[in-house]
Coordinates of C-alpha atoms in Angstrom, one line a residue:
M1 CA 0.0 0.0 0.0
K2 CA 2.8 2.4 0.9
A3 CA 4.6 1.7 -2.4
R4 CA 1.4 2.3 -4.4
L5 CA 0.8 5.6 -2.6
T6 CA 4.4 6.6 -3.2
C7 CA 4.0 5.8 -6.9
I8 CA 0.8 7.7 -7.3
A9 CA 1.9 10.8 -5.4
S10 CA 5.3 11.0 -7.0
F11 CA 3.8 10.7 -10.5
A12 CA 1.2 13.4 -9.9
L13 CA 3.8 15.8 -8.5
A14 CA 6.3 15.0 -11.3
L15 CA 3.6 15.6 -13.9
A16 CA 2.6 19.0 -12.4
L17 CA 6.3 20.1 -12.2
F18 CA 7.0 18.9 -15.7
V19 CA 4.1 20.9 -17.1
I20 CA 5.3 24.2 -15.6
S21 CA 8.9 23.3 -16.6
I22 CA 8.2 23.0 -20.3
R23 CA 8.5 26.8 -20.6
Y24 CA 12.3 26.5 -20.1
T25 CA 12.6 24.6 -23.4
V26 CA 9.7 25.9 -25.6
D27 CA 7.0 28.6 -25.4
F28 CA 4.0 26.4 -26.0
W29 CA 0.8 28.5 -26.3
L30 CA -1.5 25.8 -25.0
L31 CA 0.3 26.1 -21.6
A32 CA 0.5 29.9 -21.6
F33 CA -2.1 30.3 -18.9
V34 CA -0.5 27.6 -16.8
N35 CA 2.7 29.6 -16.8
S36 CA 0.9 32.4 -15.0
F37 CA 0.3 30.1 -12.1
Q38 CA 3.9 28.8 -11.8
L39 CA 4.5 30.2 -8.3
H40 CA 1.1 28.8 -7.1
I41 CA 1.7 25.3 -8.6
A42 CA 5.3 25.1 -7.5
V43 CA 4.6 26.2 -3.9
L44 CA 1.7 23.7 -3.6
A45 CA 4.0 21.0 -5.0
A46 CA 6.7 21.8 -2.5
V47 CA 4.2 21.6 0.4
T48 CA 2.8 18.3 -0.9
A49 CA 6.3 16.8 -1.5
F50 CA 7.4 17.8 2.0
L51 CA 4.3 16.1 3.5
C52 CA 4.8 13.0 1.4
L53 CA 8.4 12.9 2.5
I54 CA 7.3 12.9 6.1
V55 CA 4.6 10.3 5.7
L56 CA 6.0 8.0 3.0
R57 CA 9.7 8.5 3.6
S58 CA 10.8 8.0 0.0
R59 CA 13.9 9.6 -1.5
I60 CA 12.0 10.5 -4.6
F61 CA 10.2 13.2 -2.7
I62 CA 13.5 14.8 -1.8
L63 CA 14.1 15.3 -5.5
L64 CA 10.6 16.5 -6.1
L65 CA 10.9 19.0 -3.2
V66 CA 14.2 20.4 -4.6
W67 CA 12.6 20.7 -8.1
S68 CA 9.5 22.5 -6.8
L69 CA 11.6 24.9 -4.6
A70 CA 13.8 25.7 -7.6
L71 CA 10.7 26.5 -9.7
S72 CA 9.2 28.6 -6.8
G73 CA 12.4 30.5 -6.4
H74 CA 12.6 31.3 -10.1
A75 CA 9.0 32.4 -10.2
L76 CA 9.7 34.8 -7.4
Y77 CA 12.7 36.1 -9.2
M78 CA 10.6 36.7 -12.4
H79 CA 8.0 38.6 -10.3
R80 CA 10.8 40.9 -9.3
E81 CA 12.0 41.5 -12.8
F82 CA 11.1 44.8 -14.6
V83 CA 10.2 46.4 -11.3
T84 CA 10.1 50.2 -11.1
D85 CA 12.8 52.0 -9.0
A86 CA 10.1 54.4 -7.9
I87 CA 12.6 57.3 -8.0
A88 CA 11.0 60.3 -9.6
A89 CA 12.9 63.2 -11.2
P90 CA 13.0 66.6 -9.5
Q91 CA 10.0 68.8 -10.3
A92 CA 7.9 65.9 -11.6
T93 CA 4.1 66.2 -11.7
P94 CA 1.8 63.7 -10.0
F95 CA -0.6 61.7 -12.3
R96 CA -3.1 59.0 -11.3
L97 CA -4.6 56.3 -13.5
L98 CA -7.5 53.9 -12.9
S99 CA -7.8 50.7 -15.0
F100 CA -10.8 48.4 -14.5
N101 CA -12.4 45.5 -16.5
V102 CA -15.9 46.0 -15.2
L103 CA -17.5 42.9 -16.9
M104 CA -19.9 43.6 -19.8
Q105 CA -22.9 41.9 -18.0
N106 CA -22.4 44.0 -14.9
R107 CA -24.9 46.7 -15.7
A108 CA -26.6 46.4 -12.3
N109 CA -23.5 47.9 -10.6
A110 CA -23.0 50.7 -13.1
E111 CA -23.7 53.5 -10.5
S112 CA -21.5 51.8 -7.9
I113 CA -18.6 51.5 -10.3
T114 CA -19.1 55.1 -11.4
D115 CA -19.0 56.2 -7.7
A116 CA -15.7 54.3 -7.3
I117 CA -14.2 55.9 -10.4
L118 CA -15.1 59.4 -9.4
A119 CA -13.9 58.8 -5.8
S120 CA -10.5 57.6 -7.0
N121 CA -9.7 61.2 -8.2
A122 CA -7.9 59.6 -11.2
D123 CA -6.6 61.9 -14.0
A124 CA -7.4 59.3 -16.6
V125 CA -9.5 56.1 -16.6
Y126 CA -9.3 52.9 -18.7
V127 CA -12.4 50.8 -18.8
M128 CA -12.7 47.4 -20.4
E129 CA -16.0 45.8 -21.3
A130 CA -17.4 49.3 -20.8
A131 CA -20.9 48.5 -22.2
A132 CA -21.9 47.8 -18.6
L133 CA -21.5 51.6 -17.9
T134 CA -23.6 52.8 -20.9
T135 CA -26.2 54.4 -18.7
A136 CA -23.6 56.0 -16.4
L137 CA -21.5 57.6 -19.2
P138 CA -23.2 61.0 -19.1
R139 CA -22.3 61.2 -15.4
L140 CA -18.7 60.1 -16.0
Q141 CA -18.3 62.6 -18.8
Q142 CA -19.0 65.5 -16.5
T143 CA -15.7 64.8 -14.8
Y144 CA -13.9 63.2 -17.8
P145 CA -15.1 65.3 -20.8
Y146 CA -12.4 63.8 -23.1
W147 CA -12.8 60.2 -24.2
I148 CA -12.4 57.7 -27.0
G149 CA -14.4 54.5 -27.4
C150 CA -18.1 53.8 -26.8
G151 CA -19.3 55.8 -29.8
Q152 CA -16.3 58.1 -30.0
G153 CA -14.0 56.7 -32.7
T154 CA -15.8 53.3 -32.8
Q155 CA -19.3 51.9 -32.8
S156 CA -18.4 49.2 -30.2
C157 CA -18.3 49.8 -26.4
D158 CA -15.6 47.6 -25.0
L159 CA -12.4 49.7 -24.5
L160 CA -13.0 53.2 -23.1
M161 CA -10.3 55.8 -22.4
M162 CA -11.4 58.9 -20.4
A163 CA -9.4 61.8 -19.2
K164 CA -9.7 65.2 -17.5
R165 CA -7.3 66.7 -20.0
P166 CA -7.7 66.9 -23.7
L167 CA -6.7 63.7 -25.6
E168 CA -4.5 64.6 -28.5
D169 CA -4.0 62.4 -31.5
A170 CA -6.5 59.9 -30.0
R171 CA -7.0 56.7 -31.9
I172 CA -8.5 53.3 -31.3
G173 CA -8.0 50.1 -33.3
S174 CA -7.9 46.3 -33.2
L175 CA -5.2 43.9 -32.1
S176 CA -6.7 41.0 -33.9
Y177 CA -10.1 39.9 -35.2
V178 CA -10.6 38.5 -31.7
S179 CA -9.7 41.7 -29.9
R180 CA -11.5 44.3 -32.1
D181 CA -11.4 47.9 -31.0
R182 CA -9.4 46.9 -27.9
F183 CA -6.3 49.1 -28.2
A184 CA -6.3 52.9 -27.8
M185 CA -3.6 55.5 -27.7
A186 CA -3.7 59.2 -27.0
A187 CA -1.4 62.0 -25.7
V188 CA -2.2 64.4 -22.9
D189 CA -0.4 67.5 -21.7
V190 CA 0.8 67.3 -18.1
D191 CA 2.1 70.7 -17.1
G192 CA 3.8 71.1 -20.4
V193 CA 5.1 67.5 -20.7
K194 CA 3.6 65.2 -23.3
L195 CA 2.4 62.0 -21.8
T196 CA 1.3 59.1 -24.0
L197 CA -1.5 57.0 -22.7
A198 CA -2.1 53.5 -24.1
A199 CA -4.9 51.0 -23.1
A200 CA -5.3 47.4 -24.2
H201 CA -7.6 44.5 -23.7
L202 CA -6.0 41.3 -25.0
T203 CA -7.5 38.0 -25.8
K204 CA -7.0 34.9 -23.7
P205 CA -3.5 33.4 -23.9
Y206 CA -4.6 29.9 -24.7
F207 CA -6.1 30.9 -28.1
D208 CA -3.3 29.7 -30.4
E209 CA -0.7 32.4 -30.9
Y210 CA -3.1 35.4 -30.7
H211 CA -1.8 36.7 -27.3
R212 CA 1.8 36.8 -28.4
N213 CA 0.8 38.4 -31.8
E214 CA -1.3 41.0 -30.1
L215 CA 1.6 41.9 -27.8
Y216 CA 3.8 42.2 -30.9
R217 CA 1.3 44.7 -32.4
I218 CA 1.2 46.7 -29.2
R219 CA 5.0 46.8 -29.2
S220 CA 5.0 48.0 -32.8
A221 CA 2.6 50.8 -31.9
L222 CA 4.7 51.9 -29.0
S223 CA 8.0 51.8 -30.8
S224 CA 7.3 55.3 -32.2
V225 CA 6.6 56.8 -28.8
T226 CA 9.2 59.0 -27.2
G227 CA 9.0 60.5 -23.8
S228 CA 6.7 59.5 -21.0
L229 CA 4.5 56.4 -21.6
I230 CA 1.8 54.6 -19.6
L231 CA 0.3 51.3 -20.7
G232 CA -2.5 49.6 -18.8
G233 CA -5.4 47.2 -19.2
D234 CA -6.5 43.6 -19.1
F235 CA -3.7 41.4 -20.5
N236 CA -5.3 38.1 -19.4
S237 CA -1.9 36.9 -18.4
A238 CA 0.6 37.3 -15.6
S239 CA 3.8 39.3 -16.2
I240 CA 5.9 36.1 -15.7
A241 CA 4.4 34.4 -18.8
P242 CA 7.1 34.1 -21.5
D243 CA 5.5 36.4 -24.0
M244 CA 4.8 39.0 -21.4
R245 CA 8.5 38.9 -20.2
D246 CA 9.6 39.3 -23.8
F247 CA 7.2 42.2 -24.3
L248 CA 8.4 44.0 -21.1
N249 CA 12.1 43.5 -22.1
D250 CA 11.6 44.8 -25.6
T251 CA 9.6 47.9 -24.5
D252 CA 11.5 48.9 -21.4
L253 CA 8.3 49.2 -19.5
K254 CA 8.3 48.9 -15.7
K255 CA 5.8 47.4 -13.3
G256 CA 4.9 47.9 -9.6
P257 CA 7.1 46.3 -6.9
W258 CA 4.5 43.6 -6.4
E259 CA 1.4 43.5 -8.6
P260 CA -1.8 42.9 -6.7
A261 CA -3.9 39.9 -7.7
T262 CA -6.8 40.9 -9.8
W263 CA -8.3 37.5 -10.9
P264 CA -10.1 35.3 -9.9
I265 CA -11.8 37.5 -7.4
Q266 CA -12.8 34.4 -5.3
A267 CA -9.0 33.8 -4.6
G268 CA -8.5 37.3 -3.1
Q269 CA -4.9 38.0 -2.5
F270 CA -4.0 34.5 -3.6
G271 CA -5.1 35.0 -7.2
I272 CA -2.8 36.2 -10.0
A273 CA -2.3 39.6 -11.6
I274 CA -3.7 39.5 -15.1
D275 CA -4.5 43.2 -15.2
H276 CA -1.5 45.5 -15.4
I277 CA -0.3 49.1 -15.4
F278 CA 3.2 49.7 -16.8
A279 CA 5.2 52.8 -17.3
R280 CA 8.3 54.0 -19.1
K281 CA 10.5 56.8 -17.9
P282 CA 10.4 59.7 -17.6
A283 CA 7.0 58.5 -16.4
T284 CA 7.7 56.8 -13.1
L285 CA 5.3 54.4 -11.5
M286 CA 5.4 55.2 -7.8
A287 CA 2.6 53.1 -6.3
L288 CA 0.1 50.5 -7.5
E289 CA -2.9 49.1 -5.6
R290 CA -6.2 47.4 -6.4
L291 CA -9.6 48.7 -5.7
P292 CA -10.9 47.3 -2.3
Q293 CA -14.0 45.8 -3.9
D294 CA -14.8 43.9 -7.1
L295 CA -18.1 45.8 -7.6
G296 CA -19.7 42.9 -9.3
S297 CA -16.9 42.3 -11.8
N298 CA -14.8 39.2 -12.2
H299 CA -11.7 41.4 -12.0
Y300 CA -10.4 43.8 -9.4
G301 CA -9.6 47.3 -10.7
L302 CA -6.2 49.0 -10.3
V303 CA -5.1 52.5 -9.3
A304 CA -1.6 53.7 -10.1
D305 CA 0.2 56.8 -9.1
F306 CA 2.9 58.3 -11.3
M307 CA 5.3 61.2 -11.3
I308 CA 5.6 62.7 -14.8
A309 CA 8.8 64.5 -15.7
A310 CA 10.2 66.2 -18.7
P311 CA 12.5 64.2 -20.9

């Protein structure tokens, strides 16, 4: 009986660790979403291997424990990559951004979401699946009179970018036929400094190569941007996924010291961050936190504070 339990437990642990280790040899899109959970899977495997070692006393669990701890350690290292130094230039100007996927079917909470947006005192707001806020748009536009999306530049109402300052050269487009009208860019003047705002809503990472291709298109769009840049939205993937790491490396964007979990909401702090806000200097990301309530969405929203300096 002991030998059988050892065989079953060791096989299950080895299989789980093998799956999240595939990323080190090939970026296989079918496992892209699993890669986002590398830390969770590896820690759970380490705990399980340790318990099995105590109960079953087999040397195989020592190997599995070392393997899982190595994967956990590297996952923590990857979470610390591309982190902002949070050091602002002298005479920089504060700027606040709110980004929230409100869930398209969440119309019943439109007023509560609007209250939260207005209470955030954000200078600019990115809303994904914004059709849920259709009835609240007139109220929002009293505070944010400049916007693109939801009838402004597109007939759809998914991605919505709103700002207190005029949006210059505002445009919205598609990242793929799956993510139509889900990428917007505009520039705002922050005390004489040009700040480029970019918002994105990417497709799920397990739909063939769409996620990586959409990141490539965003990278191409950002390649012409000079000066301060802020990118935010729903990326449907953690920043430790291979294509996300490649994207951050190529764009020189920085993330918060520790990104708060935004999905699934049932997991609370133990979920993963698939919603992100990044910045490129001379826009410096100083602080990032999530909204305290999900407000009926299946994501938590994010609020980020920046300091915007001249080039």
